[in-house]
Amino acid sequence: MVGNGGFGDEENLHVGSRIQPFSSSPRPLIEEGKNADGKKHTPKTLSERLGLEEFLSLKVWRASVAELIGTAVLVFAIDTIVISSYETQTKTPNLIMSFVIFLSVTVLLLATFPISGGHINPVVTFSAALIGLISVARATIYIIAQCAGAVVGALALQAIVSSSIEQTFSLGGCTLTVIGPGPNGPITIGIETVPALWLEIICTFVFLFASVWIAFDDRQAKAHGPVVVCSIIGLIVGLMVFVSTTVTAKKGYAGVGMNPARCLGPALIRGGHLWDGHWVFWVGPTIACVAFYLIEEEKNDDHGKERIPKTLSEKLGLEEFLSVQVWRASIAELIGTAILVFAIDTIVISSFETQTKTPNLLIPFFIFLSVTVLLLATSPISGGHINPVVTFSAALIGLISVARATIYIVAQCAGAVLGALALKAIVSSSIDETFSPGGCTLTVIGPGSNGTTVIGIETGPALLLEIICTFVFLFASIWNAFDSRQAKAHGPLVVFSIIGLVVGLMMFVSTTVTTKKGYAGAGLNPARCIGPALVRGGHLWDGHWAFWVGPTIACVAFYLYTKIIPRHHFHASREGNDKFFDRSWSLEAEASDQKKKKKRKSHIYKG
């Protein structure tokens, strides 16, 4: 799941066709796509493009042993975690299960990536092959090894568990339905095929976009290092397991698979109802991989030099309305915002559905993690705004043009609608009615002494909270990204962690300080509020203007603050190499993009 096996020096990575899976002292390796002298090698024959010679490579087959064993341990670990979490009768098994899965995946990735690249998942292998990081032959060998490893893991589990546990948990396999007791005899309970397929597609795509993307990008992989990259991947896997097992509120559904090999192993060993709808766990991830490939092709790797605007058109950036690069970058904003809305809203629903004692504390923590990871995933492409507040502030200060800001905000709002639609497609009608796709609310209709009554917060306090919390968000976190000196000094991981932390804190503060039921807390992101409102409607439009007016006032106040303070205390410039919110704006960078050939040779995931 991690990469091609390298985060350090380019000459000592386990990459390309000359992998040394069991060498204790690795020597310089030939990078895939280059000759021994380091010059670029363009594949000419079909055999070279498919990498058919790797079918006869002993080193590739030896590396696949790590994939086999890693997947076997993964299946054994995940399935025993599931069984243990429920057998110990913990109050929040879904939460504990997801956390332990996060740890297990992280450790296994760290163990296998120096040998094979640490895929241990056909989803990762197939995506790497689509993008061109590994050959078709290597991908085929790895996927076969992963499926064989899943069978070994399921056999190992079957050998040690009692027959009653095997009957109850079906060796921890991927299930859509189970047979349960009913009033007139046994009945089938679980989830229907279509919602399960949507969940598989959405969660697998989120997994690829929010975590594996970072491993595929050699710059981010080198910058963060293996521990951080592997931890992010493990974290997303855990989050998706937690979300999918709680948001549907369906007994019998084992949650999203995201790993076809993990589902195939127990199905082959246990059989029975594990084959019901099994195709979903293959078709869903395949569709997600293709979608990820199409999006990955839009990635922009170049920075441009600062261009001093002269005409009004240049100051407004009107030429960017016709820029293919800008529109391509906006796709990342659209998808990032869609995932953000989907993630935050499912986190809210899951936290309350699991009946945790402190949902107001748990929700901000998960939001902190989600925002941090999504910013890391989108920053190399669009700058990582995924919030009209950030985009509008960047335009006011002059980091991006008015045209780019307009395109980004439209994309963010469209993404929010897409995220709300995705959530509506998978949740039950009762959850849809209760949580209103997680939208921003000031009031709700609740039971009263004489019937129903409106409970929540008044518009005035809500507007004031929105202004204060958004300004704190800009002042305490976005400042670090806008200031080029601080951004370079701290690095992306620290900067984005601070932003995620402040968003989580503001959510926690706004939902607890008012002590008002019905109030969903400060929005801090108008796009996140408008998506569910357009999809669900109803009371989500009550006071909706506050979630736009409040942040707008806060942005203007922040802009005035940056003008009041001494100039030498704030360096916000379009020029630089490692900024996060002002990428890809210049015409020079755009021209360079057209001339330079794309290179997708990551130093991880090549095995």
Coordinates of C-alpha atoms in Angstrom, one line a residue:
M1 CA 0.0 0.0 0.0
V2 CA 2.9 2.3 0.4
G3 CA 5.1 2.8 -2.5
N4 CA 8.0 1.8 -4.6
G5 CA 10.2 1.3 -1.6
G6 CA 12.2 4.5 -1.2
F7 CA 12.1 7.8 0.7
G8 CA 15.7 8.7 0.8
D9 CA 18.6 9.1 -1.6
E10 CA 17.7 8.5 -5.2
E11 CA 20.6 6.2 -5.8
N12 CA 19.7 3.8 -3.0
L13 CA 16.0 3.2 -3.5
H14 CA 14.3 -0.1 -4.1
V15 CA 12.9 1.0 -7.4
G16 CA 12.6 0.0 -11.0
S17 CA 13.4 -3.4 -12.5
R18 CA 16.5 -4.0 -10.5
I19 CA 14.9 -4.6 -7.1
Q20 CA 17.0 -6.2 -4.4
P21 CA 14.4 -7.4 -2.0
F22 CA 16.6 -9.3 0.4
S23 CA 19.8 -7.3 0.2
S24 CA 21.1 -5.9 3.5
S25 CA 23.3 -3.4 1.8
P26 CA 21.5 -2.1 -1.3
R27 CA 23.6 -0.9 -4.2
P28 CA 22.6 1.9 -6.6
L29 CA 19.6 0.7 -8.7
I30 CA 18.6 1.6 -12.2
E31 CA 15.6 3.8 -12.1
E32 CA 12.6 2.5 -14.2
G33 CA 12.6 4.0 -17.6
K34 CA 16.3 4.7 -17.7
N35 CA 19.3 2.9 -19.2
A36 CA 22.3 1.9 -17.1
D37 CA 24.0 5.2 -18.0
G38 CA 21.1 7.1 -16.6
K39 CA 19.7 8.3 -19.9
K40 CA 16.0 8.1 -20.6
H41 CA 14.9 4.8 -22.2
T42 CA 11.7 4.9 -24.2
P43 CA 10.0 1.5 -24.4
K44 CA 9.6 0.4 -28.0
T45 CA 8.2 -3.1 -28.1
L46 CA 5.0 -4.3 -26.6
S47 CA 7.1 -6.7 -24.4
E48 CA 9.0 -3.7 -22.9
R49 CA 5.8 -1.8 -22.2
L50 CA 4.1 -4.7 -20.6
G51 CA 7.3 -5.7 -18.8
L52 CA 6.9 -9.3 -19.9
E53 CA 10.6 -10.1 -19.1
E54 CA 9.7 -9.6 -15.4
F55 CA 7.7 -12.8 -15.5
L56 CA 11.1 -14.5 -15.7
S57 CA 12.7 -12.3 -13.2
L58 CA 13.7 -14.1 -10.0
K59 CA 14.0 -10.8 -8.1
V60 CA 10.4 -9.9 -8.9
W61 CA 9.1 -13.2 -7.7
R62 CA 11.2 -13.0 -4.6
A63 CA 9.8 -9.5 -3.9
S64 CA 6.3 -10.9 -4.4
V65 CA 6.9 -13.2 -1.4
A66 CA 6.8 -10.0 0.8
E67 CA 3.4 -9.2 -0.8
L68 CA 2.2 -12.7 -0.1
I69 CA 3.3 -12.7 3.5
G70 CA 2.3 -9.1 4.1
T71 CA -1.2 -9.7 2.8
A72 CA -1.5 -12.9 4.8
V73 CA -0.6 -11.1 8.0
L74 CA -2.9 -8.3 7.1
V75 CA -5.9 -10.6 6.6
F76 CA -5.1 -12.5 9.8
A77 CA -4.6 -9.3 11.8
I78 CA -7.7 -7.5 10.5
D79 CA -10.0 -10.5 11.0
T80 CA -8.7 -11.2 14.5
I81 CA -9.1 -7.5 15.4
V82 CA -12.7 -7.6 14.2
I83 CA -13.5 -10.8 16.2
S84 CA -11.6 -9.6 19.3
S85 CA -13.4 -6.2 19.3
Y86 CA -16.8 -7.8 19.3
E87 CA -15.9 -10.7 21.6
T88 CA -14.7 -8.4 24.3
Q89 CA -18.0 -6.6 24.2
T90 CA -16.5 -3.1 24.2
K91 CA -19.0 -0.2 24.1
T92 CA -17.5 1.2 20.9
P93 CA -16.1 -1.8 18.9
N94 CA -16.2 0.1 15.6
L95 CA -13.9 2.8 17.0
I96 CA -11.5 0.4 18.6
M97 CA -11.4 -1.8 15.6
S98 CA -10.6 1.1 13.3
F99 CA -7.8 2.4 15.5
V100 CA -6.1 -1.0 15.7
I101 CA -6.5 -1.5 12.0
F102 CA -4.8 1.9 11.5
L103 CA -1.8 0.7 13.6
S104 CA -1.7 -2.7 11.9
V105 CA -1.7 -1.3 8.3
T106 CA 1.0 1.2 9.2
V107 CA 3.3 -1.3 10.7
L108 CA 2.9 -3.8 7.8
L109 CA 3.5 -1.1 5.3
L110 CA 6.8 -0.1 7.0
A111 CA 7.8 -3.8 7.1
T112 CA 7.1 -4.5 3.4
F113 CA 7.9 -1.3 1.5
P114 CA 11.7 -1.8 1.4
I115 CA 11.2 -5.2 -0.2
S116 CA 8.3 -5.0 -2.6
G117 CA 7.1 -1.4 -2.4
G118 CA 4.6 -2.3 0.3
H119 CA 1.4 -2.7 -1.7
I120 CA -0.4 -5.6 0.1
N121 CA -3.5 -4.5 -1.8
P122 CA -4.6 -5.1 -5.4
V123 CA -6.0 -1.6 -5.4
V124 CA -2.6 0.0 -4.9
T125 CA -0.9 -2.4 -7.3
F126 CA -3.5 -1.8 -10.1
S127 CA -3.3 2.0 -9.6
A128 CA 0.5 1.9 -9.8
A129 CA 0.3 -0.1 -13.0
L130 CA -2.3 2.3 -14.5
I131 CA -0.1 5.3 -13.8
G132 CA 3.0 3.5 -15.1
L133 CA 5.0 3.2 -11.8
I134 CA 5.2 -0.6 -12.3
S135 CA 4.8 -2.9 -15.3
V136 CA 1.7 -4.9 -16.1
A137 CA 3.8 -8.1 -15.5
R138 CA 4.9 -7.0 -12.0
A139 CA 1.3 -5.9 -11.2
T140 CA 0.0 -9.4 -12.2
I141 CA 2.6 -11.2 -10.1
Y142 CA 1.9 -9.0 -7.1
I143 CA -1.9 -9.4 -7.3
I144 CA -1.6 -13.1 -7.6
A145 CA 0.7 -13.1 -4.5
Q146 CA -1.7 -10.9 -2.6
C147 CA -4.7 -13.2 -3.3
A148 CA -2.6 -16.2 -2.3
G149 CA -1.6 -14.5 0.9
A150 CA -5.2 -13.7 1.7
V151 CA -6.0 -17.4 1.4
V152 CA -3.1 -18.3 3.7
G153 CA -4.2 -15.7 6.2
A154 CA -7.8 -17.1 6.2
L155 CA -6.5 -20.6 6.6
A156 CA -4.3 -19.6 9.5
L157 CA -7.3 -18.0 11.2
Q158 CA -9.5 -21.0 10.6
A159 CA -6.9 -23.2 12.2
I160 CA -7.0 -21.4 15.5
V161 CA -10.5 -20.2 16.1
S162 CA -13.3 -22.3 17.5
S163 CA -16.1 -23.5 15.3
S164 CA -18.7 -21.2 17.0
I165 CA -16.5 -18.1 16.3
E166 CA -16.0 -19.3 12.7
Q167 CA -19.7 -19.6 12.2
T168 CA -20.5 -16.2 13.8
F169 CA -17.8 -14.1 12.1
S170 CA -17.3 -16.0 8.8
L171 CA -13.5 -15.7 9.3
G172 CA -13.9 -11.9 9.2
G173 CA -14.6 -11.8 5.5
C174 CA -16.3 -9.1 3.5
T175 CA -20.1 -9.5 3.7
L176 CA -23.1 -7.6 2.5
T177 CA -25.7 -9.7 4.2
V178 CA -26.0 -12.4 6.9
I179 CA -28.8 -14.8 7.9
G180 CA -30.3 -13.8 11.2
P181 CA -33.3 -14.7 13.3
G182 CA -36.7 -13.2 12.3
P183 CA -40.2 -13.3 13.7
N184 CA -41.2 -16.1 11.3
G185 CA -37.8 -17.8 11.0
P186 CA -34.4 -16.9 9.6
I187 CA -34.2 -13.8 7.5
T188 CA -31.5 -12.0 5.4
I189 CA -30.2 -8.8 7.0
G190 CA -27.7 -6.4 5.6
I191 CA -27.2 -3.8 2.9
E192 CA -28.3 -3.8 -0.8
T193 CA -25.9 -4.2 -3.6
V194 CA -26.2 -0.7 -5.1
P195 CA -25.4 1.2 -1.9
A196 CA -22.6 -1.2 -1.1
L197 CA -21.1 -0.6 -4.6
W198 CA -21.3 3.1 -4.1
L199 CA -19.6 2.9 -0.7
E200 CA -16.9 0.7 -2.2
I201 CA -16.3 3.2 -5.0
I202 CA -16.3 6.3 -2.8
C203 CA -14.3 4.9 0.1
T204 CA -11.7 3.4 -2.2
F205 CA -11.3 6.6 -4.2
V206 CA -11.0 8.6 -0.9
F207 CA -8.3 6.1 0.2
L208 CA -6.4 6.6 -3.1
F209 CA -6.8 10.4 -3.3
A210 CA -6.2 11.2 0.3
S211 CA -3.3 8.9 1.1
V212 CA -1.8 6.8 -1.7
W213 CA -1.5 9.9 -3.8
I214 CA 1.1 11.2 -1.3
A215 CA 3.1 8.0 -1.7
F216 CA 2.9 8.2 -5.5
D217 CA 4.3 11.8 -5.4
D218 CA 8.0 11.4 -5.0
R219 CA 8.4 15.0 -3.6
Q220 CA 5.9 14.5 -0.9
A221 CA 7.2 11.0 -0.1
K222 CA 10.7 12.3 0.3
A223 CA 9.6 15.3 2.3
H224 CA 7.4 13.4 4.8
G225 CA 9.4 10.2 5.1
P226 CA 8.1 6.6 5.3
V227 CA 6.7 6.8 8.8
V228 CA 4.4 9.7 8.1
V229 CA 3.3 8.4 4.6
C230 CA 2.6 4.9 6.0
S231 CA 0.8 6.4 9.0
I232 CA -1.4 8.6 6.7
I233 CA -2.3 5.5 4.6
G234 CA -3.1 3.5 7.7
L235 CA -5.2 6.4 9.1
I236 CA -7.3 6.7 6.0
V237 CA -7.9 2.9 6.0
G238 CA -9.0 3.1 9.6
L239 CA -11.3 6.1 9.0
M240 CA -13.0 4.5 6.0
V241 CA -13.6 1.3 8.0
F242 CA -15.1 3.3 10.9
V243 CA -17.3 5.4 8.5
S244 CA -18.6 2.5 6.4
T245 CA -19.5 0.3 9.4
T246 CA -21.5 3.1 11.1
V247 CA -22.9 5.4 8.5
T248 CA -25.1 2.7 6.9
A249 CA -26.6 1.5 10.3
K250 CA -27.1 -1.9 8.8
K251 CA -26.3 -5.1 10.7
G252 CA -24.8 -7.9 8.6
Y253 CA -22.7 -5.4 6.5
A254 CA -19.1 -5.8 7.4
G255 CA -18.1 -2.5 6.0
V256 CA -16.1 -1.4 2.9
G257 CA -13.5 -3.8 1.7
M258 CA -11.1 -1.5 -0.2
N259 CA -8.9 -4.6 -0.7
P260 CA -10.3 -7.3 -3.0
A261 CA -7.6 -9.8 -1.9
R262 CA -8.7 -9.5 1.7
C263 CA -12.3 -10.3 0.7
L264 CA -11.3 -13.2 -1.6
G265 CA -9.3 -15.1 0.9
P266 CA -12.1 -15.8 3.5
A267 CA -14.6 -16.3 0.7
L268 CA -12.5 -19.1 -0.8
I269 CA -12.0 -20.8 2.6
R270 CA -15.4 -20.2 4.2
G271 CA -17.7 -19.9 1.1
G272 CA -21.4 -19.6 1.7
H273 CA -22.9 -16.2 2.0
L274 CA -19.4 -14.6 1.6
W275 CA -19.9 -15.0 -2.2
D276 CA -23.2 -13.0 -2.1
G277 CA -22.4 -9.8 -3.9
H278 CA -18.7 -10.6 -3.7
W279 CA -18.3 -8.9 -7.2
V280 CA -18.9 -5.6 -5.5
F281 CA -15.6 -5.8 -3.7
W282 CA -13.8 -6.1 -7.1
V283 CA -15.9 -3.9 -9.4
G284 CA -16.1 -1.0 -6.9
P285 CA -12.3 -0.7 -6.3
T286 CA -11.6 -1.1 -10.1
I287 CA -13.9 1.8 -10.9
A288 CA -12.2 3.9 -8.2
C289 CA -8.7 3.0 -9.5
V290 CA -9.7 4.1 -13.1
A291 CA -11.2 7.4 -11.7
F292 CA -8.0 8.0 -9.7
Y293 CA -5.9 7.4 -12.8
L294 CA -7.9 9.9 -14.7
I295 CA -7.5 12.5 -12.0
E296 CA -3.8 11.8 -11.4
E297 CA -3.2 12.6 -15.1
E298 CA -4.2 16.2 -14.3
K299 CA -1.5 16.6 -11.8
N300 CA 0.7 19.7 -12.2
D301 CA 4.3 19.5 -11.0
D302 CA 5.7 22.9 -12.0
H303 CA 6.1 26.3 -10.3
G304 CA 6.4 29.5 -12.2
K305 CA 8.3 32.7 -11.6
E306 CA 6.5 35.7 -10.5
R307 CA 5.1 37.9 -13.2
I308 CA 4.3 41.5 -12.4
P309 CA 0.8 42.3 -13.6
K310 CA 0.5 45.5 -15.8
T311 CA -2.9 45.6 -17.3
L312 CA -6.3 45.3 -15.6
S313 CA -6.8 42.0 -17.3
E314 CA -3.6 40.7 -15.9
K315 CA -4.4 42.0 -12.4
L316 CA -7.7 40.2 -12.5
G317 CA -6.2 37.3 -14.2
L318 CA -8.9 37.2 -16.9
E319 CA -6.7 35.1 -19.1
E320 CA -6.9 32.3 -16.6
F321 CA -10.6 31.8 -17.5
L322 CA -9.2 30.3 -20.7
S323 CA -6.3 28.4 -19.0
V324 CA -6.5 24.6 -19.2
Q325 CA -4.1 24.3 -16.3
V326 CA -6.3 26.4 -14.0
W327 CA -9.4 24.4 -14.8
R328 CA -7.4 21.1 -14.4
A329 CA -6.2 22.3 -11.0
S330 CA -9.8 23.2 -10.0
I331 CA -10.6 19.5 -10.4
A332 CA -8.5 18.8 -7.3
E333 CA -10.5 21.5 -5.5
L334 CA -13.8 19.9 -6.6
I335 CA -12.8 16.4 -5.5
G336 CA -11.0 17.6 -2.3
T337 CA -14.1 19.5 -1.2
A338 CA -16.4 16.6 -2.1
I339 CA -14.3 14.3 0.0
L340 CA -14.2 16.8 2.8
V341 CA -18.0 17.2 2.9
F342 CA -18.4 13.4 2.7
A343 CA -15.8 12.8 5.4
I344 CA -17.0 15.5 7.9
D345 CA -20.6 14.6 7.5
T346 CA -20.0 10.8 7.9
I347 CA -17.8 11.5 10.9
V348 CA -20.6 13.5 12.5
I349 CA -23.2 10.8 11.8
S350 CA -20.8 7.9 12.8
S351 CA -19.9 9.6 16.1
F352 CA -23.5 10.0 17.2
E353 CA -24.6 6.6 15.8
T354 CA -22.0 4.9 17.9
Q355 CA -23.4 6.7 21.0
T356 CA -20.0 7.8 22.3
K357 CA -20.0 9.8 25.5
T358 CA -18.1 12.7 24.1
P359 CA -19.1 13.1 20.4
N360 CA -18.2 16.8 20.5
L361 CA -14.6 15.9 21.3
L362 CA -14.4 12.9 18.9
I363 CA -15.8 14.8 15.9
P364 CA -13.2 17.7 16.1
F365 CA -10.4 15.1 16.4
F366 CA -11.4 13.2 13.3
I367 CA -12.0 16.5 11.4
F368 CA -8.5 17.6 12.4
L369 CA -7.1 14.4 10.8
S370 CA -9.3 14.6 7.7
V371 CA -8.5 18.2 6.9
T372 CA -4.8 17.7 7.4
V373 CA -4.6 14.7 5.1
L374 CA -6.8 16.3 2.4
L375 CA -4.6 19.4 2.4
L376 CA -1.5 17.3 2.0
A377 CA -3.2 15.5 -0.9
T378 CA -4.4 18.6 -2.8
S379 CA -1.6 21.1 -2.2
P380 CA 0.7 19.8 -4.9
I381 CA -2.1 20.2 -7.5
S382 CA -4.1 23.3 -6.8
G383 CA -2.5 24.7 -3.6
G384 CA -4.9 22.9 -1.3
H385 CA -7.6 25.4 -0.6
I386 CA -10.8 23.3 -0.5
N387 CA -12.5 26.2 1.2
P388 CA -13.8 29.5 -0.2
V389 CA -12.5 31.3 2.9
V390 CA -8.9 30.4 2.0
T391 CA -9.4 31.1 -1.7
F392 CA -11.1 34.5 -1.1
S393 CA -8.4 35.5 1.4
A394 CA -5.6 34.5 -1.0
A395 CA -7.3 36.6 -3.7
L396 CA -7.6 39.6 -1.4
I397 CA -3.9 39.5 -0.4
G398 CA -2.9 38.9 -4.0
L399 CA -1.6 35.4 -3.9
I400 CA -3.9 34.3 -6.7
S401 CA -5.9 36.1 -9.3
V402 CA -9.6 37.0 -9.1
A403 CA -10.2 34.7 -12.0
R404 CA -8.6 31.7 -10.4
A405 CA -10.4 32.4 -7.1
T406 CA -13.7 32.5 -9.0
I407 CA -13.0 29.1 -10.7
Y408 CA -11.8 27.5 -7.4
I409 CA -14.9 28.7 -5.5
V410 CA -17.2 27.4 -8.1
A411 CA -15.4 24.1 -8.1
Q412 CA -15.5 23.9 -4.3
C413 CA -19.3 24.5 -4.2
A414 CA -19.8 21.9 -7.0
G415 CA -17.6 19.5 -5.0
A416 CA -19.7 20.1 -1.9
V417 CA -22.9 19.2 -3.8
L418 CA -21.2 16.1 -5.1
G419 CA -20.1 15.1 -1.6
A420 CA -23.6 15.6 -0.2
L421 CA -25.1 13.5 -3.1
A422 CA -22.6 10.7 -2.4
L423 CA -23.6 10.7 1.2
K424 CA -27.3 10.7 0.4
A425 CA -26.8 7.7 -1.9
I426 CA -25.4 5.5 0.9
V427 CA -27.2 6.4 4.1
S428 CA -30.5 5.1 5.2
S429 CA -33.7 7.2 5.0
S430 CA -33.8 7.5 8.8
I431 CA -30.3 8.8 9.1
D432 CA -30.9 11.2 6.2
E433 CA -34.0 12.5 8.0
T434 CA -32.1 12.8 11.4
F435 CA -28.8 14.3 10.3
S436 CA -29.8 16.2 7.1
P437 CA -26.6 15.0 5.2
G438 CA -24.5 16.7 8.0
G439 CA -25.3 20.3 6.8
C440 CA -24.8 23.5 8.6
T441 CA -27.8 24.3 10.8
L442 CA -28.8 27.0 13.2
T443 CA -32.1 25.4 14.2
V444 CA -34.0 22.1 14.0
I445 CA -37.6 21.0 14.7
G446 CA -37.8 19.1 17.9
P447 CA -40.4 17.9 20.3
G448 CA -42.0 20.4 22.7
S449 CA -44.5 20.5 25.5
N450 CA -47.3 21.4 23.2
G451 CA -46.1 19.6 20.1
T452 CA -43.1 20.4 17.9
T453 CA -40.9 23.4 18.5
V454 CA -37.9 25.1 17.0
I455 CA -34.7 24.6 18.9
G456 CA -31.3 26.1 18.2
I457 CA -29.4 29.4 18.1
E458 CA -30.5 32.8 17.0
T459 CA -29.1 34.4 13.8
G460 CA -27.2 37.2 15.6
P461 CA -25.0 35.0 17.9
A462 CA -24.5 32.5 15.1
L463 CA -23.2 35.3 12.8
L464 CA -20.9 36.6 15.5
L465 CA -19.6 33.1 16.1
E466 CA -19.0 32.6 12.4
I467 CA -17.0 35.9 12.2
I468 CA -14.9 35.2 15.3
C469 CA -14.2 31.5 14.5
T470 CA -13.3 32.2 10.9
F471 CA -11.0 35.1 11.8
V472 CA -9.2 32.9 14.4
F473 CA -8.9 30.2 11.8
L474 CA -7.2 32.6 9.4
F475 CA -5.1 34.4 12.0
A476 CA -3.9 31.3 13.8
S477 CA -3.4 28.8 11.0
I478 CA -3.7 30.1 7.4
W479 CA -1.3 32.9 8.3
N480 CA 1.4 30.2 8.4
A481 CA 0.7 29.1 4.9
F482 CA 0.4 32.6 3.4
D483 CA 3.7 33.7 5.0
S484 CA 6.3 32.3 2.7
R485 CA 9.0 32.3 5.4
Q486 CA 7.0 30.4 7.9
A487 CA 5.7 28.0 5.2
K488 CA 9.3 27.1 4.2
A489 CA 10.5 26.9 7.8
H490 CA 7.8 24.6 9.0
G491 CA 7.1 22.5 5.9
P492 CA 3.8 21.3 4.6
L493 CA 3.1 18.6 7.2
V494 CA 3.4 21.0 10.2
V495 CA 1.5 23.8 8.4
F496 CA -1.4 21.6 7.4
S497 CA -1.5 20.0 10.8
I498 CA -1.9 23.4 12.4
I499 CA -4.7 24.3 10.0
G500 CA -6.5 21.0 10.7
L501 CA -6.0 21.4 14.4
V502 CA -7.4 25.0 14.4
V503 CA -10.4 23.8 12.3
G504 CA -11.1 21.0 14.8
L505 CA -10.7 23.4 17.8
M506 CA -13.1 25.9 16.3
M507 CA -15.6 23.1 15.7
F508 CA -15.3 22.0 19.3
V509 CA -15.5 25.5 20.7
S510 CA -18.6 26.5 18.7
T511 CA -20.5 23.4 19.4
T512 CA -19.9 23.5 23.2
V513 CA -19.8 27.1 24.1
T514 CA -23.4 27.7 23.0
T515 CA -24.8 24.6 24.6
K516 CA -27.7 24.8 22.1
K517 CA -29.1 21.7 20.6
G518 CA -29.9 22.1 16.9
Y519 CA -26.9 24.3 16.2
A520 CA -24.3 22.3 14.2
G521 CA -21.4 24.7 15.0
A522 CA -19.4 27.2 13.0
G523 CA -19.3 26.4 9.3
L524 CA -15.9 28.0 8.6
N525 CA -16.4 26.8 5.0
P526 CA -19.4 28.2 3.0
A527 CA -19.1 25.5 0.4
R528 CA -19.4 22.8 3.0
C529 CA -22.7 24.4 4.1
I530 CA -24.2 25.0 0.6
G531 CA -23.7 21.5 -0.6
P532 CA -26.1 19.7 1.8
A533 CA -28.5 22.7 1.7
L534 CA -28.9 22.3 -2.1
V535 CA -29.3 18.5 -1.8
R536 CA -31.5 18.4 1.3
G537 CA -33.1 21.8 1.4
G538 CA -35.7 22.5 4.1
H539 CA -34.4 24.0 7.4
L540 CA -30.8 23.9 6.1
W541 CA -31.7 27.2 4.4
D542 CA -32.8 28.8 7.6
G543 CA -30.1 31.5 8.3
H544 CA -27.9 30.0 5.7
W545 CA -26.7 33.5 4.8
A546 CA -24.8 33.7 8.1
F547 CA -22.4 31.0 6.8
W548 CA -21.5 33.2 3.9
V549 CA -21.6 36.7 5.4
G550 CA -19.7 35.8 8.6
P551 CA -16.7 34.3 6.8
T552 CA -16.7 37.2 4.2
I553 CA -16.4 39.8 7.0
A554 CA -13.7 37.7 8.7
C555 CA -11.7 37.6 5.4
V556 CA -11.9 41.3 4.9
A557 CA -10.9 41.8 8.6
F558 CA -7.9 39.5 8.1
Y559 CA -6.9 41.3 4.9
L560 CA -7.0 44.7 6.7
Y561 CA -4.9 43.1 9.5
T562 CA -2.2 42.1 7.0
K563 CA -2.1 45.7 5.8
I564 CA -1.9 47.2 9.2
I565 CA 1.0 45.2 10.6
P566 CA 4.6 46.1 9.6
R567 CA 5.5 44.7 6.2
H568 CA 8.6 42.9 7.3
H569 CA 6.5 40.7 9.6
F570 CA 4.5 39.2 6.8
H571 CA 6.0 37.9 3.6
A572 CA 3.2 36.9 1.2
S573 CA 4.6 36.7 -2.2
R574 CA 3.8 34.8 -5.4
E575 CA 7.4 34.0 -5.8
G576 CA 8.9 30.9 -4.1
N577 CA 9.4 27.2 -4.4
D578 CA 7.4 25.7 -1.5
K579 CA 4.3 27.7 -0.9
F580 CA 0.9 26.1 -0.5
F581 CA -1.8 28.4 -1.6
D582 CA -0.4 30.1 -4.6
R583 CA 0.6 27.4 -7.0
S584 CA 0.3 27.3 -10.8
W585 CA -0.9 30.9 -11.4
S586 CA 1.7 32.2 -13.9
L587 CA 1.6 32.1 -17.6
E588 CA 5.3 31.0 -17.6
A589 CA 4.5 27.9 -15.6
E590 CA 1.6 27.2 -17.9
A591 CA 3.8 27.4 -21.0
S592 CA 6.4 25.3 -19.3
D593 CA 3.7 22.7 -18.6
Q594 CA 2.9 22.4 -22.3
K595 CA 6.5 21.9 -23.2
K596 CA 7.7 19.6 -20.5
K597 CA 6.9 16.0 -20.7
K598 CA 5.1 14.6 -17.7
K599 CA 7.2 12.2 -15.6
R600 CA 5.4 9.9 -13.2
K601 CA 8.4 8.0 -11.8
S602 CA 7.8 8.0 -8.1
H603 CA 10.4 6.6 -5.8
I604 CA 7.7 4.5 -4.1
Y605 CA 5.3 2.0 -5.4
K606 CA 7.7 0.7 -8.0
G607 CA 8.9 -2.3 -6.0

